[in-house]
Every structure is written in structure tokens, then in C-alpha cells.
């Protein structure tokens, strides 16, 4: 009898693997075999922060793996203070699962880690999906901390999820999209991940600031097919940086969604998921 293939992220069990003295928490779903798609999550996020409307369509056709980087959620250890060190941890985790070639889907901080991974371990990555992110030395990335703290305060005052402010426009289109997104993240009822500790979040913010203030990366090193996506009004990682990535990564494709912010791919999940699936299937 063939084992049942889990294709809904909400049903994917949380597993762990030991590597380099760290216990990494991860979830996998979709049909095994072929090149897996590894998801790199955003700032202050754990396994429960992936939109099922993005993961599920990809998992219908690909082996998908999402994980908590070192010191995040249920993974042990402490968060490294640089994006490059986070990329090394990701490579350790991927090696522990026995993969020698992967596709990477990175969102926000995850997209920064993905870029660092490709530069440091170019043979590991076949294709790259970079969403809501920017290059090292990108103008305005070092302001992420200020924007984040400001929106956390705004969210606290209105008893809402900070992501509603950080990821979406506060207008007639953005507000309902934000509420729908937050609701989708609650679809998983069992086996929820451990919350991200304040110290982990603060260290991640430091790493992002360092990334923003570092020497601009030489993106001509990235020769992998790359799909870049964002909203046209990203307050966290300025939308102009997605265009910058597109200009500097040869042959890359760019999708910018109108009237949307940092979470443009979540607001436009019905449009974006098929584009990502088609890109990864090529």
C-alpha cells in the first residue's frame, strides 16, 4: 500500500532532526522524490506563520519542507547575529535531511538568508523564489527595526496581530486581506509551534540591520533561475529593492502586485501560487 501523501500544511506533523549540536524543528509534506522546495520564513516567525494558500498548492506537486532556524520556535540553540550564519545553519539542516539539491522559497528575512545561502553554497540551490526581500546593503533595510516596533505598538493598541500592520496596507483592500491572512494562519489547530522568544526576535532584527548596512552584495554570482515578488507598497523592505534584485540577478523574473504591501504574495495568493508552481515545475 502506498503511504498517504499529506498535501495540507495544517496536517503536516512537526518532526525534528539533530545537526551540528542543534535540534531543528521542521514539517514536510507533498510527494517525496524530485527536488524539494525548502521554505525560509520571515522575522519573528515560526512554522505556524506560513500561509497554507501558498504552501499547499506547491505541495500538491513538490516535496515541501518548512523549518525553524536555530534558536527560533521549537529549534534549539540561540539565534545567530548575522544573516550569513543563519544561511550556514540552514545548509547544516538541509544536509541533515540528506538533500544535495533544493529549490528555495524565501520570504523577507528568509529571502535574505536564501541569497546568502546561494552565494556561500551555490551548488546546493537549483531555483530561487525571493519574496518581500532585498539585497545586502539595500537602501532602507536597516530601518526595518523602527518600522517593526512602531507597528507592534499600533497593533497592541488595537488588539490586532502586528502582521496586519506590517504586511498589509491599512485601506479598504488591505484590511480585509490582513484579517483573512491571520485567520488562515489559525487553520492548524493541533501541534502548534513554540512561540518565538523576544531575545530571538531582537537578535534577528540586529542581523537584518547588519545586512542592510553591509557592503552591497555581488548578485552577479546568482545564476540560478530566480522569481522575485512583492507588493508595490512594502513598508518593511522597500519595494524598490525587489526591482533592484531583478536588475542585478541576470534573467530573473519580477512580479509586483498593486495596492499591496510586504505581504503582497499573501494578499494575492490566488494569483501568485500558480505562478510559483509553474516556475518551480520548469
Short mmCIF file of C-alpha atoms in Angstrom, two decimals:
data_model
loop_
_atom_site.label_atom_id
_atom_site.label_comp_id
_atom_site.label_asym_id
_atom_site.label_seq_id
_atom_site.Cartn_x
_atom_site.Cartn_y
_atom_site.Cartn_z
CA UNK A 1 0.00 0.00 0.00
CA UNK A 2 1.32 3.44 -0.94
CA UNK A 3 1.72 5.77 2.05
CA UNK A 4 -0.77 8.61 2.13
CA UNK A 5 0.73 11.86 0.90
CA UNK A 6 -0.01 14.85 3.13
CA UNK A 7 -0.72 17.89 0.93
CA UNK A 8 -2.28 20.23 3.52
CA UNK A 9 0.22 22.16 5.62
CA UNK A 10 -2.17 22.18 8.60
CA UNK A 11 -1.89 18.36 8.73
CA UNK A 12 1.91 18.10 8.38
CA UNK A 13 3.38 16.68 11.61
CA UNK A 14 6.25 18.54 13.28
CA UNK A 15 9.44 16.48 13.19
CA UNK A 16 12.96 17.11 14.47
CA UNK A 17 16.46 16.37 13.23
CA UNK A 18 19.79 16.81 15.05
CA UNK A 19 22.64 18.52 13.25
CA UNK A 20 25.72 20.36 14.47
CA UNK A 21 24.53 20.20 18.07
CA UNK A 22 21.16 21.78 17.23
CA UNK A 23 17.74 20.13 17.16
CA UNK A 24 15.86 21.59 14.20
CA UNK A 25 12.06 21.51 14.12
CA UNK A 26 10.54 21.07 10.67
CA UNK A 27 7.44 19.98 8.77
CA UNK A 28 7.34 18.23 5.43
CA UNK A 29 4.51 17.48 3.04
CA UNK A 30 3.82 16.73 -0.59
CA UNK A 31 5.05 13.82 -2.71
CA UNK A 32 8.59 12.61 -1.92
CA UNK A 33 11.18 12.47 -4.70
CA UNK A 34 12.39 15.14 -7.07
CA UNK A 35 13.96 18.35 -5.84
CA UNK A 36 12.41 19.53 -2.55
CA UNK A 37 11.27 23.12 -2.04
CA UNK A 38 12.60 24.43 1.28
CA UNK A 39 10.73 27.41 2.78
CA UNK A 40 12.71 30.09 4.66
CA UNK A 41 10.43 32.07 6.97
CA UNK A 42 10.33 35.76 7.96
CA UNK A 43 11.39 37.78 11.01
CA UNK A 44 9.86 36.69 14.35
CA UNK A 45 8.13 33.77 12.65
CA UNK A 46 7.92 30.08 13.37
CA UNK A 47 6.46 27.13 11.45
CA UNK A 48 2.91 28.36 12.06
CA UNK A 49 3.50 31.56 10.06
CA UNK A 50 3.34 30.10 6.56
CA UNK A 51 0.21 30.85 4.57
CA UNK A 52 -1.38 27.48 3.69
CA UNK A 53 -2.70 29.05 0.44
CA UNK A 54 0.91 29.41 -0.72
CA UNK A 55 2.38 26.17 0.64
CA UNK A 56 -0.49 23.80 -0.21
CA UNK A 57 -0.58 24.44 -3.99
CA UNK A 58 3.21 23.95 -4.15
CA UNK A 59 2.99 20.79 -2.00
CA UNK A 60 0.38 19.34 -4.38
CA UNK A 61 3.25 18.75 -6.82
CA UNK A 62 6.50 19.07 -4.85
CA UNK A 63 8.13 17.74 -1.70
CA UNK A 64 7.95 20.79 0.61
CA UNK A 65 9.97 21.37 3.78
CA UNK A 66 9.50 24.26 6.22
CA UNK A 67 11.79 24.64 9.24
CA UNK A 68 12.66 26.76 12.24
CA UNK A 69 16.19 28.14 12.02
CA UNK A 70 18.48 27.77 15.06
CA UNK A 71 17.03 29.40 18.18
CA UNK A 72 13.62 30.01 16.57
CA UNK A 73 10.33 28.39 17.66
CA UNK A 74 10.92 24.74 18.62
CA UNK A 75 14.50 24.60 17.25
CA UNK A 76 17.18 24.59 19.95
CA UNK A 77 20.23 26.84 20.31
CA UNK A 78 20.41 30.60 20.02
CA UNK A 79 19.76 32.81 17.00
CA UNK A 80 22.95 33.87 15.16
CA UNK A 81 23.52 37.62 14.84
CA UNK A 82 24.22 37.56 11.10
CA UNK A 83 22.24 36.51 8.04
CA UNK A 84 25.29 34.63 6.72
CA UNK A 85 25.50 32.50 9.89
CA UNK A 86 21.75 31.77 9.54
CA UNK A 87 22.48 30.58 5.99
CA UNK A 88 25.20 28.24 7.28
CA UNK A 89 22.71 26.79 9.79
CA UNK A 90 20.18 26.31 7.00
CA UNK A 91 22.81 24.43 4.96
CA UNK A 92 23.54 22.22 8.01
CA UNK A 93 19.83 21.46 8.43
CA UNK A 94 19.38 20.70 4.70
CA UNK A 95 22.42 18.39 4.79
CA UNK A 96 20.98 16.57 7.83
CA UNK A 97 17.88 15.71 5.80
CA UNK A 98 20.14 14.26 3.12
CA UNK A 99 19.35 16.74 0.35
CA UNK A 100 22.15 17.74 -2.02
CA UNK A 101 19.99 19.94 -4.30
CA UNK A 102 16.99 22.07 -3.33
CA UNK A 103 14.72 24.85 -4.55
CA UNK A 104 14.40 27.71 -2.07
CA UNK A 105 11.33 29.80 -1.27
CA UNK A 106 12.32 32.75 0.92
CA UNK A 107 10.10 35.49 2.33
CA UNK A 108 11.50 38.70 3.90
CA UNK A 109 14.37 37.72 6.28
CA UNK A 110 14.05 34.25 4.74
CA UNK A 111 14.80 35.77 1.33
CA UNK A 112 17.96 37.37 2.74
CA UNK A 113 19.07 34.03 4.20
CA UNK A 114 18.29 32.41 0.82
CA UNK A 115 20.56 34.89 -1.00
CA UNK A 116 23.40 34.29 1.47
CA UNK A 117 22.90 30.53 1.09
CA UNK A 118 23.20 30.70 -2.71
CA UNK A 119 26.37 32.80 -2.51
CA UNK A 120 28.01 30.52 0.09
CA UNK A 121 26.67 27.17 -1.18
CA UNK A 122 25.93 27.73 -4.89
CA UNK A 123 25.85 24.03 -5.77
CA UNK A 124 23.04 23.38 -3.28
CA UNK A 125 20.36 25.55 -4.90
CA UNK A 126 18.63 24.86 -8.22
CA UNK A 127 15.97 27.61 -8.19
CA UNK A 128 15.21 30.62 -6.05
CA UNK A 129 11.93 32.34 -5.15
CA UNK A 130 12.60 35.65 -3.37
CA UNK A 131 9.56 37.44 -1.95
CA UNK A 132 9.27 40.65 0.11
CA UNK A 133 13.02 40.87 0.42
CA UNK A 134 16.13 42.84 -0.56
CA UNK A 135 19.87 42.52 -1.16
CA UNK A 136 22.68 43.05 1.35
CA UNK A 137 23.43 46.77 1.57
CA UNK A 138 19.89 47.52 0.30
CA UNK A 139 18.78 51.09 0.98
CA UNK A 140 16.27 51.27 3.82
CA UNK A 141 16.69 47.69 5.12
CA UNK A 142 18.36 48.99 8.27
CA UNK A 143 15.10 50.85 9.08
CA UNK A 144 13.18 47.57 9.49
CA UNK A 145 13.55 47.62 13.29
CA UNK A 146 11.99 51.07 13.64
CA UNK A 147 9.04 50.20 11.39
CA UNK A 148 8.53 46.89 13.19
CA UNK A 149 8.46 48.37 16.71
CA UNK A 150 6.16 51.19 15.57
CA UNK A 151 3.67 48.72 14.07
CA UNK A 152 3.85 46.38 17.09
CA UNK A 153 2.75 49.33 19.26
CA UNK A 154 -0.06 50.21 16.80
CA UNK A 155 -1.22 46.58 16.77
CA UNK A 156 -1.11 46.30 20.57
CA UNK A 157 -3.27 49.41 20.93
CA UNK A 158 -5.91 47.94 18.60
CA UNK A 159 -5.52 44.36 19.93
CA UNK A 160 -4.64 43.07 16.49
CA UNK A 161 -1.82 40.98 15.04
CA UNK A 162 1.23 43.15 14.17
CA UNK A 163 1.33 41.43 10.76
CA UNK A 164 -1.93 43.19 9.87
CA UNK A 165 0.01 46.48 10.02
CA UNK A 166 3.41 45.27 8.85
CA UNK A 167 2.31 43.17 5.85
CA UNK A 168 -0.78 44.96 4.51
CA UNK A 169 -1.95 48.43 3.54
CA UNK A 170 -4.32 49.98 6.05
CA UNK A 171 -7.02 50.65 3.46
CA UNK A 172 -10.28 49.14 2.16
CA UNK A 173 -8.39 46.41 0.26
CA UNK A 174 -5.61 45.75 2.75
CA UNK A 175 -7.61 45.46 5.98
CA UNK A 176 -9.87 42.55 4.94
CA UNK A 177 -6.89 40.83 3.24
CA UNK A 178 -4.94 41.16 6.51
CA UNK A 179 -7.74 39.66 8.60
CA UNK A 180 -8.20 36.78 6.13
CA UNK A 181 -4.45 36.04 6.20
CA UNK A 182 -4.28 35.98 10.02
CA UNK A 183 -7.34 33.68 10.07
CA UNK A 184 -5.67 31.27 7.61
CA UNK A 185 -2.66 31.02 9.93
CA UNK A 186 -5.03 29.66 12.59
CA UNK A 187 -6.31 26.77 10.45
CA UNK A 188 -3.84 24.42 12.11
CA UNK A 189 -5.46 23.53 15.42
CA UNK A 190 -3.13 20.78 16.73
CA UNK A 191 0.61 20.59 17.31
CA UNK A 192 1.30 24.32 17.12
CA UNK A 193 4.90 25.56 17.23
CA UNK A 194 6.65 27.13 20.22
CA UNK A 195 6.44 30.96 20.25
CA UNK A 196 9.45 32.97 19.11
CA UNK A 197 11.28 34.40 22.13
CA UNK A 198 11.77 38.16 22.44
CA UNK A 199 15.56 37.72 22.51
CA UNK A 200 15.45 35.67 19.29
CA UNK A 201 13.37 38.42 17.63
CA UNK A 202 15.78 41.15 18.79
CA UNK A 203 18.81 39.20 17.53
CA UNK A 204 17.11 38.70 14.15
CA UNK A 205 16.47 42.45 13.95
CA UNK A 206 20.18 43.09 14.64
CA UNK A 207 21.13 40.67 11.86
CA UNK A 208 18.76 42.44 9.42
CA UNK A 209 20.24 45.83 10.35
CA UNK A 210 23.75 44.43 9.77
CA UNK A 211 22.63 43.03 6.39
CA UNK A 212 21.21 46.43 5.41
CA UNK A 213 24.41 48.23 6.40
CA UNK A 214 26.83 45.74 4.85
CA UNK A 215 28.69 46.11 1.57
CA UNK A 216 26.31 45.68 -1.37
CA UNK A 217 26.35 42.04 -2.46
CA UNK A 218 27.66 40.96 -5.85
CA UNK A 219 24.44 39.45 -7.17
CA UNK A 220 26.01 38.54 -10.49
CA UNK A 221 27.10 35.38 -8.60
CA UNK A 222 23.47 34.25 -8.57
CA UNK A 223 22.99 32.35 -11.82
CA UNK A 224 20.06 30.20 -10.66
CA UNK A 225 16.63 30.86 -12.23
CA UNK A 226 15.04 33.37 -9.84
CA UNK A 227 11.46 34.53 -9.32
CA UNK A 228 11.06 37.80 -7.37
CA UNK A 229 7.72 39.04 -6.00
CA UNK A 230 6.42 41.81 -3.74
CA UNK A 231 3.64 44.32 -3.22
CA UNK A 232 4.05 47.83 -4.64
CA UNK A 233 3.99 49.48 -1.19
CA UNK A 234 6.29 47.45 1.06
CA UNK A 235 6.97 49.48 4.22
CA UNK A 236 9.30 46.88 5.73
CA UNK A 237 11.66 46.05 2.86
CA UNK A 238 11.09 48.85 0.30
CA UNK A 239 9.52 47.59 -2.95
CA UNK A 240 12.27 49.33 -4.93
CA UNK A 241 14.67 46.69 -3.59
CA UNK A 242 12.71 43.93 -5.39
CA UNK A 243 13.28 45.86 -8.62
CA UNK A 244 16.94 46.24 -7.63
CA UNK A 245 17.24 42.45 -7.15
CA UNK A 246 15.57 41.91 -10.53
CA UNK A 247 18.01 44.25 -12.29
CA UNK A 248 21.03 42.63 -10.67
CA UNK A 249 20.09 38.93 -10.90
CA UNK A 250 20.50 38.04 -14.55
CA UNK A 251 17.44 36.54 -16.20
CA UNK A 252 15.28 36.87 -13.07
CA UNK A 253 11.51 37.37 -13.29
CA UNK A 254 9.67 40.05 -11.32
CA UNK A 255 6.03 40.25 -10.18
CA UNK A 256 4.83 43.35 -8.32
CA UNK A 257 1.25 43.32 -7.03
CA UNK A 258 -0.76 46.58 -6.97
CA UNK A 259 -2.27 48.15 -3.84
CA UNK A 260 -0.45 45.76 -1.51
CA UNK A 261 2.42 45.78 0.95
CA UNK A 262 5.10 43.45 2.34
CA UNK A 263 2.56 40.60 2.32
CA UNK A 264 1.59 41.14 -1.33
CA UNK A 265 2.01 37.43 -2.12
CA UNK A 266 -0.42 36.56 0.70
CA UNK A 267 -2.96 39.18 -0.37
CA UNK A 268 -2.69 37.90 -3.96
CA UNK A 269 -2.19 34.21 -3.07
CA UNK A 270 -4.71 33.07 -5.71
CA UNK A 271 -2.64 34.79 -8.42
CA UNK A 272 0.83 34.17 -7.01
CA UNK A 273 0.66 30.47 -6.04
CA UNK A 274 0.09 29.28 -9.66
CA UNK A 275 2.99 31.48 -10.85
CA UNK A 276 5.29 29.93 -8.24
CA UNK A 277 4.09 26.40 -9.08
CA UNK A 278 4.69 26.99 -12.81
CA UNK A 279 8.15 28.48 -12.16
CA UNK A 280 9.23 25.54 -9.97
CA UNK A 281 7.87 22.99 -12.47
CA UNK A 282 10.01 24.22 -15.37
#
